[in-house]
Amino acid sequence: MISATETTTPIIEVNHVATKFGQAVVHEDVSLSIRRGEIFAIAGGNGSGKTTLLREIIGLITPSAGTIRLFGIDSRRLEAEDGRPIHRRFGVMFQHGALFSSFTLAENVAVPLREHTTLSAGLIRDIVAAKIAMVGLPPDSAAKYPNELSGGMRRRAALARAIVMDPELLFLDEPTAGLDPIIAAGFDDLVLSLKGLLGLTVVMVTHDLDSLWRIANRVAVLGRGKVLGVGTMQELFRSDDPVIREYFQGPRGRAASGQAAWNHERREA
């Protein structure tokens, strides 16, 4: 059971994070908080440090300065032995799926269960089959290898692996990059469905403006080494910041905004 304190405390807190790789400065001072139950997107131009920030949040990279708290726990503990229980509370879908090419789809989905549990082979098989069905893949896809799957199917397989441990928190790194608009829209609908079904909090790194309008509750825009703005897409679209304005009110941004308005009108009709 989730306590009242847990529902009011941010599930993720990023405080004054700075990131440097040698002389290269990625983040100067990044602060943001993510609420339980929302779809929170991290956006920004190329080189703004979106994926780097995500990797810092999940403990793969240590910031040069500042702190990150995940479930109220310092993310630097994730690599320690006592951080293993925290790993079970979140799932990650890496960019382009990052499936193991020598494993079948089912074997890929089973990896977290084999690494983090002592479940029997039969129970793992049943859980994997259920998750494959949950993301809309046919049963016969389980025996296929990644190179036998379409791009959209590989993303769904990677999503099945990310949710196989029934996480509270789901991270998606560029989930729709390279997909055609129809398949990308279907993936967005799947994320919305799983969020409601599993009670997920979703953190999504993306440059897909259509996805931002379609499913994000709030968006943080990175640029100039910091967070330039946080808000709904409607709020950010009206921002006075020149970088945010260029990002969301350029030709692609206006087109995505118009499509979002059209979709809203169709739903209301």
CSV table of N, CA, C and O in Angstrom, one decimal, residues 158-200:
chain,number,residue,atom,x,y,z
A,158,ALA,N,11.1,-4.6,-26.3
A,158,ALA,CA,11.9,-3.9,-25.3
A,158,ALA,C,11.0,-3.4,-24.2
A,158,ALA,O,11.4,-3.4,-23.0
A,159,LEU,N,9.8,-2.9,-24.5
A,159,LEU,CA,8.9,-2.4,-23.5
A,159,LEU,C,8.4,-3.6,-22.6
A,159,LEU,O,8.3,-3.4,-21.4
A,160,ALA,N,8.2,-4.7,-23.2
A,160,ALA,CA,7.8,-5.9,-22.4
A,160,ALA,C,8.8,-6.3,-21.4
A,160,ALA,O,8.6,-6.6,-20.3
A,161,ARG,N,10.1,-6.2,-21.8
A,161,ARG,CA,11.2,-6.4,-20.9
A,161,ARG,C,11.2,-5.4,-19.8
A,161,ARG,O,11.5,-5.7,-18.6
A,162,ALA,N,11.0,-4.1,-20.1
A,162,ALA,CA,11.0,-3.1,-19.1
A,162,ALA,C,9.9,-3.2,-18.1
A,162,ALA,O,10.1,-2.7,-17.0
A,163,ILE,N,8.8,-3.8,-18.4
A,163,ILE,CA,7.7,-4.0,-17.5
A,163,ILE,C,7.6,-5.4,-16.9
A,163,ILE,O,6.6,-5.6,-16.1
A,164,VAL,N,8.5,-6.3,-17.2
A,164,VAL,CA,8.3,-7.7,-16.8
A,164,VAL,C,8.4,-7.8,-15.3
A,164,VAL,O,7.9,-8.8,-14.7
A,165,MET,N,9.0,-6.9,-14.6
A,165,MET,CA,9.1,-7.0,-13.1
A,165,MET,C,8.0,-6.2,-12.4
A,165,MET,O,8.1,-6.0,-11.2
A,166,ASP,N,7.0,-5.8,-13.2
A,166,ASP,CA,5.9,-5.0,-12.6
A,166,ASP,C,6.4,-3.7,-11.9
A,166,ASP,O,6.1,-3.5,-10.7
A,167,PRO,N,7.2,-2.9,-12.6
A,167,PRO,CA,7.8,-1.7,-11.9
A,167,PRO,C,6.7,-0.6,-11.6
A,167,PRO,O,5.6,-0.6,-12.1
A,168,GLU,N,7.1,0.2,-10.6
A,168,GLU,CA,6.3,1.4,-10.3
A,168,GLU,C,6.6,2.6,-11.3
A,168,GLU,O,5.8,3.5,-11.5
A,169,LEU,N,7.9,2.5,-11.8
A,169,LEU,CA,8.4,3.6,-12.6
A,169,LEU,C,9.0,3.1,-13.8
A,169,LEU,O,9.7,2.1,-13.8
A,170,LEU,N,8.7,3.7,-15.0
A,170,LEU,CA,9.1,3.3,-16.3
A,170,LEU,C,9.9,4.4,-17.0
A,170,LEU,O,9.4,5.5,-17.1
A,171,PHE,N,11.1,4.1,-17.4
A,171,PHE,CA,11.9,5.1,-18.2
A,171,PHE,C,12.0,4.7,-19.7
A,171,PHE,O,12.2,3.5,-20.0
A,172,LEU,N,11.7,5.6,-20.5
A,172,LEU,CA,11.7,5.4,-22.0
A,172,LEU,C,12.7,6.4,-22.6
A,172,LEU,O,12.5,7.6,-22.5
A,173,ASP,N,13.7,5.8,-23.3
A,173,ASP,CA,14.7,6.7,-24.0
A,173,ASP,C,14.4,6.7,-25.5
A,173,ASP,O,14.7,5.7,-26.2
A,174,GLU,N,13.9,7.8,-26.0
A,174,GLU,CA,13.6,8.0,-27.4
A,174,GLU,C,12.8,6.8,-27.9
A,174,GLU,O,13.2,6.1,-28.9
A,175,PRO,N,11.6,6.5,-27.3
A,175,PRO,CA,10.9,5.3,-27.7
A,175,PRO,C,10.3,5.2,-29.1
A,175,PRO,O,10.2,4.1,-29.6
A,176,THR,N,10.1,6.4,-29.7
A,176,THR,CA,9.5,6.4,-31.0
A,176,THR,C,10.5,6.8,-32.1
A,176,THR,O,10.1,7.0,-33.3
A,177,ALA,N,11.7,7.0,-31.8
A,177,ALA,CA,12.7,7.5,-32.8
A,177,ALA,C,12.8,6.5,-33.9
A,177,ALA,O,13.0,5.3,-33.7
A,178,GLY,N,12.7,7.1,-35.1
A,178,GLY,CA,12.9,6.3,-36.3
A,178,GLY,C,11.6,5.5,-36.8
A,178,GLY,O,11.7,4.8,-37.8
A,179,LEU,N,10.6,5.6,-36.0
A,179,LEU,CA,9.3,4.8,-36.4
A,179,LEU,C,8.5,5.7,-37.2
A,179,LEU,O,8.5,7.0,-37.1
A,180,ASP,N,7.7,5.1,-38.2
A,180,ASP,CA,6.8,5.9,-39.0
A,180,ASP,C,5.7,6.4,-38.1
A,180,ASP,O,5.4,5.9,-37.0
A,181,PRO,N,5.0,7.5,-38.5
A,181,PRO,CA,4.0,8.2,-37.6
A,181,PRO,C,2.9,7.3,-37.1
A,181,PRO,O,2.5,7.4,-36.0
A,182,ILE,N,2.4,6.4,-38.0
A,182,ILE,CA,1.3,5.5,-37.5
A,182,ILE,C,1.8,4.5,-36.5
A,182,ILE,O,1.1,4.3,-35.4
A,183,ILE,N,3.0,3.9,-36.6
A,183,ILE,CA,3.5,3.0,-35.6
A,183,ILE,C,3.9,3.7,-34.4
A,183,ILE,O,3.6,3.3,-33.3
A,184,ALA,N,4.4,4.9,-34.5
A,184,ALA,CA,4.8,5.8,-33.3
A,184,ALA,C,3.5,6.1,-32.5
A,184,ALA,O,3.5,6.1,-31.3
A,185,ALA,N,2.4,6.5,-33.2
A,185,ALA,CA,1.2,6.8,-32.5
A,185,ALA,C,0.6,5.6,-31.8
A,185,ALA,O,0.1,5.7,-30.7
A,186,GLY,N,0.7,4.4,-32.4
A,186,GLY,CA,0.3,3.2,-31.8
A,186,GLY,C,1.1,2.9,-30.5
A,186,GLY,O,0.6,2.4,-29.5
A,187,PHE,N,2.4,3.2,-30.6
A,187,PHE,CA,3.3,3.0,-29.4
A,187,PHE,C,2.9,3.9,-28.3
A,187,PHE,O,2.8,3.5,-27.1
A,188,ASP,N,2.6,5.2,-28.6
A,188,ASP,CA,2.1,6.2,-27.6
A,188,ASP,C,0.8,5.7,-27.0
A,188,ASP,O,0.7,5.8,-25.7
A,189,ASP,N,-0.1,5.2,-27.8
A,189,ASP,CA,-1.3,4.7,-27.2
A,189,ASP,C,-1.1,3.5,-26.2
A,189,ASP,O,-1.7,3.4,-25.2
A,190,LEU,N,-0.1,2.6,-26.6
A,190,LEU,CA,0.3,1.5,-25.7
A,190,LEU,C,0.8,2.0,-24.4
A,190,LEU,O,0.5,1.5,-23.3
A,191,VAL,N,1.7,3.0,-24.4
A,191,VAL,CA,2.2,3.6,-23.2
A,191,VAL,C,1.1,4.1,-22.3
A,191,VAL,O,1.1,3.9,-21.1
A,192,LEU,N,0.2,4.8,-22.9
A,192,LEU,CA,-1.0,5.4,-22.1
A,192,LEU,C,-1.8,4.2,-21.5
A,192,LEU,O,-2.2,4.3,-20.4
A,193,SER,N,-2.0,3.2,-22.3
A,193,SER,CA,-2.8,2.0,-21.8
A,193,SER,C,-2.1,1.4,-20.6
A,193,SER,O,-2.7,1.1,-19.6
A,194,LEU,N,-0.8,1.1,-20.8
A,194,LEU,CA,0.0,0.5,-19.7
A,194,LEU,C,0.1,1.3,-18.5
A,194,LEU,O,0.1,0.8,-17.3
A,195,LYS,N,0.2,2.6,-18.7
A,195,LYS,CA,0.2,3.5,-17.5
A,195,LYS,C,-1.0,3.4,-16.7
A,195,LYS,O,-1.0,3.3,-15.4
A,196,GLY,N,-2.2,3.3,-17.3
A,196,GLY,CA,-3.4,3.2,-16.6
A,196,GLY,C,-3.6,1.8,-16.0
A,196,GLY,O,-4.0,1.6,-14.9
A,197,LEU,N,-3.2,0.8,-16.8
A,197,LEU,CA,-3.4,-0.6,-16.3
A,197,LEU,C,-2.5,-1.0,-15.2
A,197,LEU,O,-2.9,-1.7,-14.2
A,198,LEU,N,-1.2,-0.5,-15.2
A,198,LEU,CA,-0.2,-0.9,-14.2
A,198,LEU,C,0.0,0.2,-13.2
A,198,LEU,O,0.8,0.0,-12.2
A,199,GLY,N,-0.6,1.3,-13.3
A,199,GLY,CA,-0.4,2.4,-12.3
A,199,GLY,C,1.0,3.0,-12.4
A,199,GLY,O,1.6,3.3,-11.3
A,200,LEU,N,1.6,3.1,-13.6
A,200,LEU,CA,3.0,3.5,-13.7
A,200,LEU,C,3.2,5.1,-13.6
A,200,LEU,O,2.3,5.8,-14.0
